[in-house]
XYZ file of C-alpha atoms in Angstrom:
732
model
C 0.000 0.000 0.000
C 1.566 3.276 -1.153
C 1.220 6.730 0.348
C -1.674 7.586 -1.971
C -3.529 4.476 -0.927
C -2.940 5.255 2.760
C -4.402 8.742 2.343
C -7.393 7.587 0.265
C -8.145 4.773 2.696
C -8.069 7.131 5.686
C -10.296 9.658 3.872
C -12.760 6.979 2.838
C -12.911 5.537 6.354
C -13.344 8.940 7.991
C -16.102 10.228 5.709
C -17.871 6.874 5.897
C -17.777 6.838 9.694
C -19.306 10.335 9.866
C -21.960 9.467 7.268
C -22.965 6.210 8.938
C -23.194 7.847 12.372
C -25.398 10.646 11.009
C -27.510 8.157 9.032
C -28.161 6.001 12.103
C -29.119 9.098 14.063
C -31.464 10.223 11.247
C -33.143 6.825 10.964
C -33.713 6.680 14.718
C -35.264 10.154 14.585
C -37.576 9.200 11.716
C -38.663 6.013 13.464
C -39.345 7.970 16.649
C -41.468 10.508 14.767
C -43.445 7.863 12.861
C -44.102 5.956 16.095
C -45.799 9.056 17.503
C -48.794 8.215 15.299
C -51.846 6.289 16.415
C -52.029 2.486 16.223
C -53.025 0.848 12.940
C -53.040 -2.904 13.637
C -54.883 -3.678 10.397
C -51.712 -2.771 8.483
C -50.059 -6.019 9.586
C -52.649 -8.354 8.039
C -51.977 -10.670 5.069
C -48.209 -10.240 5.012
C -47.789 -12.536 1.997
C -50.029 -10.373 -0.201
C -48.336 -7.252 1.124
C -44.873 -8.581 0.339
C -45.920 -9.714 -3.138
C -47.545 -6.364 -3.920
C -44.507 -4.466 -2.696
C -42.175 -6.511 -4.883
C -44.401 -6.184 -7.944
C -44.815 -2.423 -7.538
C -41.155 -1.749 -6.861
C -39.360 -4.240 -9.097
C -42.012 -3.960 -11.809
C -42.405 -0.207 -11.361
C -46.086 -0.694 -12.166
C -47.153 2.785 -11.048
C -44.259 4.699 -12.574
C -44.332 2.967 -15.953
C -47.756 4.486 -16.600
C -45.785 7.646 -17.313
C -43.840 6.078 -20.199
C -40.395 7.606 -20.668
C -40.077 9.044 -17.175
C -41.143 5.709 -15.664
C -38.610 3.740 -17.702
C -35.840 6.223 -16.892
C -36.675 6.049 -13.188
C -36.622 2.231 -13.310
C -33.096 2.208 -14.709
C -31.958 4.714 -12.088
C -33.601 2.683 -9.314
C -32.003 -0.570 -10.487
C -28.723 1.262 -10.891
C -28.909 2.567 -7.328
C -29.547 -0.920 -5.947
C -27.181 -3.012 -8.086
C -24.397 -0.450 -8.423
C -24.266 -0.113 -4.656
C -22.015 -3.152 -5.044
C -19.608 -0.960 -7.002
C -19.607 1.588 -4.168
C -18.722 -1.290 -1.853
C -16.027 -2.359 -4.308
C -14.545 1.147 -4.165
C -13.515 0.476 -0.544
C -11.221 -2.263 -1.847
C -10.008 -0.065 -4.686
C -8.893 2.807 -2.433
C -6.501 0.403 -0.722
C -4.967 -1.219 -3.792
C -4.960 -0.433 -7.509
C -6.065 -3.928 -8.501
C -8.645 -4.301 -5.723
C -12.138 -5.659 -6.323
C -15.093 -7.360 -4.710
C -14.309 -10.765 -3.258
C -15.720 -13.783 -5.115
C -18.054 -12.110 -7.659
C -15.821 -9.121 -8.451
C -13.909 -11.081 -11.110
C -16.872 -12.784 -12.768
C -17.371 -11.674 -16.352
C -21.149 -11.785 -15.906
C -20.776 -9.310 -13.022
C -18.788 -6.987 -15.253
C -21.317 -7.300 -18.076
C -24.399 -6.685 -15.895
C -22.910 -3.716 -14.059
C -21.713 -2.234 -17.362
C -25.190 -2.434 -18.884
C -26.868 -1.067 -15.770
C -24.287 1.704 -15.516
C -24.897 2.825 -19.103
C -28.680 2.651 -18.808
C -28.500 4.383 -15.417
C -26.545 7.232 -17.013
C -29.125 7.563 -19.769
C -31.931 7.367 -17.223
C -30.586 10.050 -14.899
C -29.859 12.395 -17.820
C -33.464 11.950 -18.987
C -34.784 12.678 -15.498
C -32.576 15.756 -15.214
C -33.854 17.028 -18.552
C -37.457 16.421 -17.511
C -36.950 18.277 -14.231
C -35.379 21.229 -16.055
C -38.103 21.262 -18.691
C -40.780 21.273 -15.987
C -39.073 23.678 -13.597
C -41.596 25.892 -11.762
C -40.005 29.081 -13.102
C -40.440 28.112 -16.741
C -42.870 30.109 -18.901
C -46.249 28.574 -19.587
C -48.013 27.985 -16.308
C -47.889 25.773 -13.254
C -45.520 22.843 -13.038
C -45.917 19.578 -11.174
C -42.725 20.628 -9.383
C -44.270 23.864 -8.107
C -43.732 23.858 -4.355
C -41.121 21.099 -4.443
C -37.735 21.764 -2.870
C -35.889 21.995 -6.150
C -32.299 22.111 -4.837
C -32.847 18.718 -3.260
C -33.954 17.210 -6.561
C -31.008 18.713 -8.420
C -28.623 17.589 -5.669
C -29.790 13.974 -5.763
C -29.673 13.820 -9.559
C -26.157 15.260 -9.750
C -24.940 12.857 -7.068
C -26.318 9.901 -9.025
C -24.758 11.199 -12.231
C -21.340 11.739 -10.648
C -21.336 8.333 -8.922
C -22.113 6.638 -12.233
C -19.449 8.640 -14.058
C -16.780 7.839 -11.489
C -17.711 4.178 -11.687
C -16.599 4.243 -15.308
C -13.565 6.400 -14.457
C -12.365 3.760 -11.952
C -12.772 1.031 -14.546
C -11.108 3.221 -17.128
C -8.001 3.635 -14.959
C -7.926 -0.142 -14.452
C -7.996 -0.576 -18.217
C -5.277 2.066 -18.708
C -3.008 0.399 -16.119
C -3.761 -3.124 -17.381
C -5.467 -4.173 -14.135
C -8.940 -4.694 -15.609
C -10.282 -8.225 -15.436
C -13.180 -8.008 -17.912
C -12.973 -8.476 -21.717
C -13.841 -5.750 -24.189
C -17.044 -7.443 -25.384
C -18.496 -7.384 -21.842
C -17.386 -3.860 -20.906
C -16.945 -1.775 -24.079
C -17.681 1.589 -22.407
C -15.131 0.995 -19.665
C -12.525 0.062 -22.282
C -13.380 3.179 -24.295
C -12.900 5.358 -21.207
C -9.623 3.598 -20.439
C -8.369 4.337 -23.946
C -8.370 8.101 -23.210
C -7.081 7.979 -19.627
C -3.357 8.020 -18.740
C -1.431 5.076 -17.348
C -1.604 6.380 -13.758
C -1.486 3.526 -11.218
C -2.787 5.679 -8.390
C -5.727 6.839 -10.508
C -7.856 3.898 -9.413
C -7.467 4.704 -5.714
C -8.011 8.430 -6.192
C -11.121 7.936 -8.331
C -12.462 5.359 -5.854
C -11.929 7.796 -2.976
C -13.765 10.546 -4.878
C -16.637 8.140 -5.586
C -16.870 7.229 -1.900
C -16.732 10.882 -0.845
C -19.515 11.764 -3.311
C -21.656 8.861 -2.074
C -21.077 9.658 1.583
C -21.699 13.370 0.980
C -25.139 12.342 -0.286
C -25.702 10.267 2.853
C -24.521 13.088 5.120
C -26.754 15.669 3.440
C -29.907 13.529 3.584
C -29.121 12.546 7.177
C -29.069 16.225 8.091
C -32.370 16.691 6.232
C -34.777 14.000 7.443
C -37.624 15.638 5.533
C -35.772 15.240 2.218
C -38.330 12.929 0.682
C -36.774 13.085 -2.774
C -33.870 11.086 -1.312
C -35.414 9.151 1.586
C -38.217 7.705 -0.547
C -35.772 5.181 -2.016
C -35.739 3.562 1.432
C -39.203 4.459 2.755
C -41.152 3.484 -0.376
C -40.737 -0.205 0.420
C -42.427 -0.150 3.850
C -44.959 2.453 2.717
C -46.136 0.197 -0.102
C -45.976 -2.887 2.134
C -48.263 -1.260 4.717
C -50.779 0.169 2.232
C -54.414 -0.096 3.303
C -55.581 -2.642 0.702
C -52.584 -4.418 -0.820
C -54.747 -6.562 -3.105
C -56.238 -3.565 -4.962
C -54.897 -3.197 -8.509
C -54.369 0.545 -8.058
C -54.251 3.071 -5.232
C -55.223 1.313 -2.025
C -56.687 4.522 -0.617
C -59.455 4.458 -3.232
C -62.968 3.050 -3.009
C -63.983 2.797 0.620
C -62.797 5.384 3.091
C -60.818 4.248 6.100
C -63.265 3.997 9.018
C -63.156 6.642 11.699
C -60.600 5.268 14.160
C -59.798 5.795 17.824
C -56.916 4.029 19.546
C -56.510 1.739 16.558
C -60.142 0.567 16.482
C -63.183 1.700 14.458
C -65.151 4.213 16.492
C -68.442 2.968 17.914
C -70.736 5.991 18.166
C -73.042 4.260 20.626
C -70.219 4.081 23.166
C -67.969 6.937 22.000
C -66.961 9.717 24.377
C -65.383 12.915 22.944
C -63.281 13.224 26.117
C -61.653 9.831 25.673
C -62.185 8.929 22.006
C -60.633 10.598 19.000
C -63.117 12.165 16.565
C -61.130 12.718 13.404
C -57.745 14.431 13.404
C -57.079 17.719 15.190
C -53.323 17.321 15.812
C -50.675 15.858 13.527
C -49.880 13.110 16.053
C -53.501 11.941 15.804
C -52.853 10.566 12.338
C -51.952 6.894 12.369
C -48.278 5.944 12.221
C -48.930 4.981 8.604
C -50.071 8.535 7.964
C -46.800 9.877 9.346
C -44.954 7.325 7.202
C -46.938 8.602 4.200
C -45.810 12.159 4.869
C -42.178 11.084 5.289
C -42.211 9.074 2.051
C -43.478 11.800 -0.295
C -41.011 12.160 -3.192
C -42.227 15.666 -4.132
C -42.637 14.405 -7.713
C -45.913 16.296 -8.113
C -47.816 13.628 -10.038
C -50.719 14.027 -7.622
C -50.599 17.767 -8.132
C -50.540 17.505 -11.919
C -53.757 15.446 -11.905
C -55.657 17.273 -9.139
C -58.796 19.045 -10.453
C -58.608 21.636 -7.682
C -54.998 22.568 -8.434
C -55.631 22.613 -12.186
C -58.462 25.119 -11.795
C -56.675 27.588 -9.555
C -57.731 26.322 -6.137
C -55.228 26.438 -3.240
C -55.264 22.655 -2.807
C -52.277 20.669 -3.984
C -52.202 17.133 -2.562
C -48.410 17.297 -2.650
C -48.168 20.593 -0.796
C -50.725 19.419 1.759
C -48.627 16.324 2.489
C -45.421 18.358 2.619
C -46.996 20.831 5.040
C -48.064 17.974 7.327
C -44.610 16.389 7.054
C -42.725 19.570 7.906
C -45.115 20.307 10.757
C -44.747 16.788 12.176
C -40.953 16.932 12.238
C -40.856 20.504 13.559
C -43.282 19.557 16.343
C -41.556 16.251 17.086
C -39.134 17.516 19.788
C -42.126 18.764 21.776
C -44.009 15.487 21.341
C -40.962 13.352 22.112
C -40.548 15.309 25.351
C -43.984 13.964 26.393
C -45.712 17.127 25.188
C -49.137 17.171 23.603
C -52.734 17.993 24.328
C -55.202 15.413 25.545
C -58.665 15.216 23.985
C -59.959 17.871 26.373
C -57.213 20.301 25.329
C -55.092 20.011 28.466
C -51.290 19.873 28.234
C -49.957 16.415 29.098
C -46.343 17.389 29.861
C -45.055 19.148 32.941
C -43.209 22.455 32.805
C -40.008 20.640 33.737
C -40.357 18.293 30.754
C -40.779 21.207 28.351
C -38.246 23.569 29.923
C -35.310 22.506 27.732
C -37.204 22.667 24.432
C -36.317 25.019 21.622
C -38.729 27.923 21.280
C -39.394 26.989 17.641
C -40.675 23.534 18.630
C -42.969 25.108 21.229
C -44.231 27.612 18.642
C -44.901 24.778 16.185
C -46.869 22.943 18.860
C -49.185 25.924 19.244
C -50.152 25.980 15.572
C -53.693 24.811 14.788
C -53.734 21.972 12.272
C -56.518 23.717 10.335
C -56.418 27.486 10.259
C -55.914 30.523 8.082
C -52.547 32.206 7.580
C -53.577 34.820 10.153
C -54.286 32.038 12.644
C -50.967 30.366 11.873
C -52.689 27.199 10.643
C -50.778 24.346 9.041
C -53.549 23.649 6.504
C -55.777 26.466 5.285
C -59.538 25.744 5.407
C -59.809 26.574 1.691
C -57.262 23.830 1.019
C -59.204 21.304 3.085
C -62.573 22.059 1.513
C -61.363 22.262 -2.104
C -60.950 18.481 -2.320
C -63.489 16.569 -4.424
C -62.138 13.196 -3.156
C -61.821 12.204 -6.822
C -58.814 10.031 -5.965
C -56.566 11.246 -8.803
C -53.803 11.941 -6.276
C -53.985 8.458 -4.758
C -54.159 6.741 -8.144
C -51.105 8.568 -9.440
C -48.879 8.401 -6.356
C -45.947 6.046 -7.050
C -45.429 5.328 -3.332
C -49.082 4.747 -2.336
C -49.755 7.795 -0.171
C -53.411 7.843 0.930
C -54.250 11.531 0.554
C -58.051 11.213 0.587
C -58.149 9.326 3.896
C -56.013 12.010 5.528
C -58.120 14.864 4.148
C -61.376 13.276 5.299
C -59.909 12.551 8.746
C -59.181 16.266 9.144
C -62.662 17.126 7.872
C -64.204 14.782 10.442
C -62.805 16.728 13.357
C -63.792 20.056 11.817
C -67.386 18.913 11.249
C -68.048 16.776 14.318
C -66.179 18.734 17.005
C -65.655 22.251 15.663
C -68.857 22.440 13.553
C -66.656 24.278 11.064
C -67.447 23.680 7.393
C -68.764 25.676 4.418
C -72.104 27.116 5.489
C -73.986 26.086 2.356
C -73.305 22.412 3.159
C -75.262 22.790 6.399
C -78.571 22.662 4.528
C -77.563 19.371 2.924
C -76.616 17.835 6.277
C -79.857 18.957 7.920
C -81.821 17.496 5.029
C -80.011 14.184 5.417
C -80.798 14.058 9.115
C -84.425 15.159 8.830
C -85.545 13.983 5.393
C -83.128 11.186 4.478
C -81.992 12.887 1.267
C -79.777 15.894 0.507
C -82.503 17.788 -1.364
C -84.979 17.691 1.511
C -87.674 16.187 -0.713
C -90.641 14.428 0.951
C -90.019 10.723 1.425
C -93.424 9.864 -0.006
C -92.300 11.149 -3.419
C -89.473 8.628 -3.813
C -91.530 6.564 -6.225
C -92.823 9.438 -8.367
C -90.319 8.583 -11.111
C -92.374 5.450 -11.878
C -95.379 7.516 -13.036
C -96.001 7.314 -16.755
C -94.128 4.070 -17.348
C -96.065 1.501 -19.388
C -95.160 -1.315 -17.001
C -95.413 -1.916 -13.274
C -92.295 -1.419 -11.160
C -92.411 -4.061 -8.408
C -91.570 -3.260 -4.790
C -89.635 -5.391 -2.360
C -92.212 -7.088 -0.173
C -94.702 -7.284 -3.019
C -92.540 -9.794 -4.914
C -90.019 -12.318 -3.627
C -88.425 -13.683 -6.798
C -86.501 -10.614 -7.962
C -82.918 -11.090 -9.157
C -81.753 -7.504 -8.608
C -82.730 -4.906 -6.087
C -82.701 -1.638 -8.036
C -81.137 0.985 -5.780
C -82.597 4.196 -7.192
C -80.675 6.661 -5.028
C -81.685 10.152 -3.983
C -80.729 11.803 -7.260
C -82.450 9.086 -9.251
C -85.634 9.572 -7.230
C -85.781 13.362 -6.854
C -83.554 15.158 -9.397
C -85.329 15.699 -12.709
C -82.434 14.856 -15.024
C -81.474 11.812 -12.971
C -85.070 10.569 -13.022
C -84.761 10.218 -16.803
C -81.851 7.849 -16.242
C -83.820 5.905 -13.645
C -86.723 5.457 -16.043
C -84.357 4.477 -18.864
C -82.682 1.808 -16.739
C -86.010 0.429 -15.514
C -87.304 0.334 -19.102
C -84.223 -1.507 -20.342
C -84.350 -4.023 -17.486
C -88.011 -4.644 -18.212
C -87.266 -4.991 -21.943
C -84.533 -7.551 -21.167
C -86.798 -9.553 -18.875
C -84.701 -8.928 -15.790
C -86.622 -9.430 -12.569
C -85.985 -6.459 -10.320
C -87.638 -4.649 -7.449
C -87.216 -1.327 -5.643
C -87.388 -0.358 -1.999
C -89.475 2.718 -2.738
C -90.075 4.714 0.422
C -87.967 2.199 2.351
C -84.833 3.579 0.738
C -82.887 6.476 2.223
C -79.645 8.240 1.299
C -76.621 5.954 1.154
C -74.744 8.500 3.274
C -71.949 9.238 0.781
C -72.194 13.068 0.980
C -72.190 12.979 4.776
C -69.184 10.684 4.976
C -67.106 12.583 2.411
C -67.760 15.936 4.053
C -66.692 14.403 7.359
C -69.955 13.834 9.200
C -69.382 10.207 10.121
C -72.231 10.291 12.631
C -74.875 11.068 10.003
C -73.304 8.560 7.625
C -73.510 5.756 10.147
C -77.069 6.690 11.082
C -78.179 6.446 7.429
C -76.011 3.452 6.605
C -77.175 1.373 9.557
C -80.781 2.085 8.624
C -80.134 0.993 5.040
C -78.163 -2.080 6.044
C -81.039 -3.189 8.243
C -83.531 -2.602 5.416
C -81.386 -4.399 2.838
C -80.644 -7.348 5.110
C -84.364 -7.735 5.639
C -85.018 -7.504 1.893
C -82.430 -10.208 1.199
C -83.235 -12.344 4.215
C -82.297 -15.964 3.670
C -80.138 -15.294 0.620
C -76.413 -15.992 0.372
C -74.169 -13.070 -0.589
C -73.909 -14.127 -4.255
C -77.686 -13.733 -4.555
C -77.924 -10.448 -2.663
C -77.600 -8.443 -5.867
C -78.027 -4.683 -6.104
C -77.855 -2.527 -9.235
C -77.227 1.194 -8.746
C -77.139 4.079 -11.216
C -75.145 6.405 -8.958
C -71.431 5.537 -8.601
C -71.415 7.152 -5.156
C -74.191 4.821 -3.983
C -72.521 1.939 -5.829
C -69.241 2.590 -4.016
C -70.828 3.109 -0.618
C -73.095 0.053 -0.742
C -70.474 -2.229 -2.231
C -67.325 -1.067 -0.447
C -68.401 0.565 2.809
C -71.552 -1.119 4.048
C -69.484 -4.211 4.782
C -67.952 -2.184 7.640
C -71.455 -2.125 9.173
C -72.548 -5.696 8.490
C -74.002 -5.267 5.006
C -72.522 -7.752 2.520
C -73.967 -7.343 -0.966
C -73.017 -7.925 -4.610
C -73.342 -4.450 -6.097
C -73.088 -3.671 -9.818
C -73.312 -0.398 -11.659
C -76.088 -0.137 -14.209
C -73.582 0.156 -17.069
C -72.090 -3.203 -16.065
C -75.486 -4.870 -16.085
C -76.484 -3.233 -19.360
C -73.220 -4.312 -20.999
C -73.923 -7.888 -19.875
C -77.491 -7.767 -21.210
C -76.302 -6.532 -24.603
C -73.494 -9.099 -24.745
C -75.915 -11.951 -23.994
C -78.442 -10.779 -26.570
C -81.131 -9.752 -24.094
C -80.913 -6.192 -25.368
C -80.300 -5.495 -29.037
C -79.397 -2.044 -30.370
C -81.218 -1.641 -33.677
C -80.463 1.932 -34.714
C -76.988 3.385 -34.349
C -77.012 6.882 -32.938
C -74.914 9.489 -34.665
C -73.469 12.934 -34.119
C -70.387 11.749 -32.259
C -70.297 10.628 -28.624
C -67.640 11.174 -25.973
C -67.696 9.583 -22.539
C -66.862 11.190 -19.200
C -65.578 8.700 -16.607
C -67.150 9.332 -13.192
C -64.431 9.316 -10.535
C -66.257 6.916 -8.231
C -66.983 4.484 -11.061
C -63.666 4.675 -12.880
C -60.733 5.567 -10.664
C -62.232 4.402 -7.382
C -63.644 1.128 -8.705
C -61.741 0.479 -11.953
C -64.866 0.223 -14.124
C -63.792 1.656 -17.459
C -64.790 -0.947 -20.047
C -68.498 -1.567 -19.357
C -69.856 1.914 -20.169
C -67.662 2.089 -23.259
C -68.930 -1.297 -24.423
C -72.528 -0.119 -24.064
C -71.847 3.096 -25.951
C -69.860 1.261 -28.624
C -72.843 -1.011 -29.272
C -75.253 1.923 -29.274
C -73.297 4.022 -31.748
C -71.974 1.027 -33.726
C -68.523 2.570 -33.754
C -65.725 4.106 -31.792
C -66.113 6.702 -29.066
C -64.396 10.040 -29.378
C -62.226 10.006 -26.270
C -61.260 13.127 -24.366
C -57.520 13.575 -23.742
C -58.066 12.965 -20.025
C -59.941 9.678 -19.777
C -60.100 6.400 -17.866
C -57.869 6.489 -14.764
C -56.720 10.001 -15.667
C -60.223 11.318 -16.244
C -60.872 14.839 -14.982
C -63.402 15.264 -12.170
C -66.757 16.986 -12.726
C -66.335 18.827 -9.413
C -69.202 17.264 -7.442
C -67.479 14.615 -5.314
C -66.485 14.979 -1.683
C -69.858 16.683 -1.049
C -68.695 19.549 -3.296
C -72.046 19.125 -5.062
C -73.541 21.137 -2.188
C -70.752 23.688 -1.764
C -70.188 26.854 -3.754
C -67.102 26.953 -5.974
C -65.802 30.445 -5.275
C -62.078 30.159 -6.060
C -60.526 29.863 -9.500
C -62.139 28.368 -12.566
C -65.131 26.061 -12.139
C -64.074 22.434 -12.458
C -67.154 21.479 -14.452
C -66.506 24.249 -16.972
C -62.949 23.021 -17.469
C -64.259 19.520 -18.154
C -67.021 20.726 -20.467
C -64.520 22.682 -22.534
C -62.478 19.516 -22.945
C -65.565 17.560 -23.968
C -66.677 20.199 -26.458
C -63.201 20.308 -27.995
C -63.705 16.713 -29.191
C -66.470 17.886 -31.527
C -68.882 15.274 -30.161
C -72.526 16.314 -30.036
C -73.242 14.060 -27.059
C -71.416 13.766 -23.747
C -72.359 10.443 -22.151
C -72.083 10.058 -18.382
C -72.636 7.295 -15.865
C -73.380 9.356 -12.772
C -76.203 11.731 -11.794
C -73.754 14.141 -10.143
C -71.681 14.281 -13.324
C -74.863 14.806 -15.336
C -75.846 17.814 -13.232
C -72.385 19.361 -13.232
C -71.706 18.891 -16.936
C -75.188 20.058 -17.911
C -74.633 23.181 -15.837
C -71.265 23.635 -17.527
C -72.748 23.267 -21.017
C -75.525 25.727 -20.215
C -72.990 28.091 -18.689
C -71.108 28.027 -21.983
C -74.355 28.728 -23.850
C -73.966 25.478 -25.789
C -77.178 23.733 -24.784
C -78.368 23.573 -28.392
C -75.108 22.113 -29.687
C -74.130 19.629 -26.970
C -76.293 17.216 -25.013
C -75.302 15.538 -21.732
C -77.102 12.237 -21.162
C -76.573 9.011 -19.267
C -75.216 5.890 -20.951
C -78.556 4.189 -20.277
C -80.438 6.853 -22.208
C -78.069 6.495 -25.158
C -78.643 2.741 -25.177
C -82.418 3.110 -24.855
C -82.530 5.362 -27.918
C -80.712 2.692 -29.878
C -82.735 -0.261 -28.545
C -86.144 1.437 -28.801
C -85.712 4.317 -31.274
C -89.448 4.569 -31.814
C -90.152 5.328 -28.164
C -90.494 9.007 -27.183
C -87.750 9.947 -24.746
C -89.185 11.814 -21.764
C -91.831 13.594 -23.731
C -89.725 14.418 -26.795
C -89.989 12.849 -30.199
C -87.380 10.174 -30.561
C -84.447 11.177 -32.700
C -80.923 9.956 -33.202
C -78.524 11.615 -30.815
C -77.026 14.608 -32.494
C -79.665 14.449 -35.203
């Protein structure tokens, strides 16, 4: 070992010792912060499925590859980081001797070949990612970027570190080639040999380059260890457990979609019959009241902005960005952590739990952070502004797009729950809707005895549960389908088609009440459970004696469909729920309904969030429309899992949209740009919002918004007048 090797070895050992010590300290701090969260025992179930899902999502990059080039580039960088870590380890042998290498595998030609390929592809990948980041920098001309609000220096730092580590990997090999100490043939390592051809015959070059590579790598570790909120770096470690502990590992997409997480207290679903606000947690009022998985979510955020780029609120000028919300919660959690770790915190009555002696040594900044309200305006020093909280439509675009399975919607609704149930703080116009749900059983406040008025004028009898016992499907009409004029047309169309196909169905009539979706999404879990328990009891009675496979419900509203099928199981209601487009597609496919006259004028389809993204039903409505128009749909640019929200979800249907551009107008403009004369929908909320948007644009004579069922009915029975109008081909 020469003098150069002695110096490089000492440098490598010293910088590594500092980096490892800081990294251990950082990991212990992160674990301590995450453990401050509330219990979530359900996250440890079905470990085999969790492990399999984690491996598929990470190794297969299933979420990232939806983004094409950027996903492929990120995969190569990820694989490079994992596999080429062996070359960083090898550098510790190379600083000590010019012909050093990894024991055992370091001389295998296959090792040289694989690391060469990965090194080249990693270089290409990181250069692509750097170009994408620069092209989408927040300061660029042309509007908002998905990186707006991200800590850009951290992204640039990580990318340059990766680039330099990869470059110096080839420099080390190049010096080995130049000094004739390289063990791999040209055919396996052509790039390394090409680099070696231009480097001098400097024996100490290997050790110097290896030391520089180690210093670069350890500088990265030191910097991220001093910045525990540096998600752009830490996600490469935290993504694995965050995906493993996702809420529903068996779901094909975002596990925070579909059903909401139940309202929890001390790791158990809250029982309102026994709940006590002084001892039970009602929603989230403090950051430590999130579950530990929530705190892990916040720590894992990569700041990539994919959630932000797809968010309807952000894209229409609202203050909500799912990314910035998560980052605000993350920064608040870590800034407040010293206070919490010193036994500080408020109990559920608002009393301080720590003694003055326990808090005496704390930094004033940690104490100031502890005094911040979780929800509050800038003047109040709040972490999350109320306008941010109430802008969310719960469309799930953020959850579906997140590559590390952060469950944004659950966290937003948890914060809403506390605001509604304890603070009684929510947009005033939503109060009418909640009172109507409590007093009338529907958000419009319509008399219960008018729930069956939609059946008037039909040329067949609509049977009621109790009057007939041999029905195959219980037709869940829903509040919109029973009371809202446009939705009633859909209800009649579905009933007519089911009757035409010979499907035996029955309705609950006045026995039906609101599914509770608007109450639950706005945060009023109490009203939701009141309505849901009533419905579960009614439905269980209607299906008494039937096994689950024969407890079939068809619903026209995706919000009812989602609530009955995904959430009533939490309250003892197990049913097989289908959306009407699924049933209609089946009836057409089996020949029980036959389209006879193709409709014309061009048709585009708007995917309802709670049918598409939340429940992955994309094909059925398109199959129905394809049969009805005897051709191809005209798709909007944003469709299927990336469909743009209509603006009505999350109880936004009953809240004024006062900030930025109206979401429904944005969507209508996209639909109109296709040139289609008809916008088909599969949701009564979407129908209302898009109709309002079309009328607001003054395009009511040029564009028609109708349900998929109505489109099919016009094709199956073209001679039948549609709701009082003469039948005519759509667009004709």
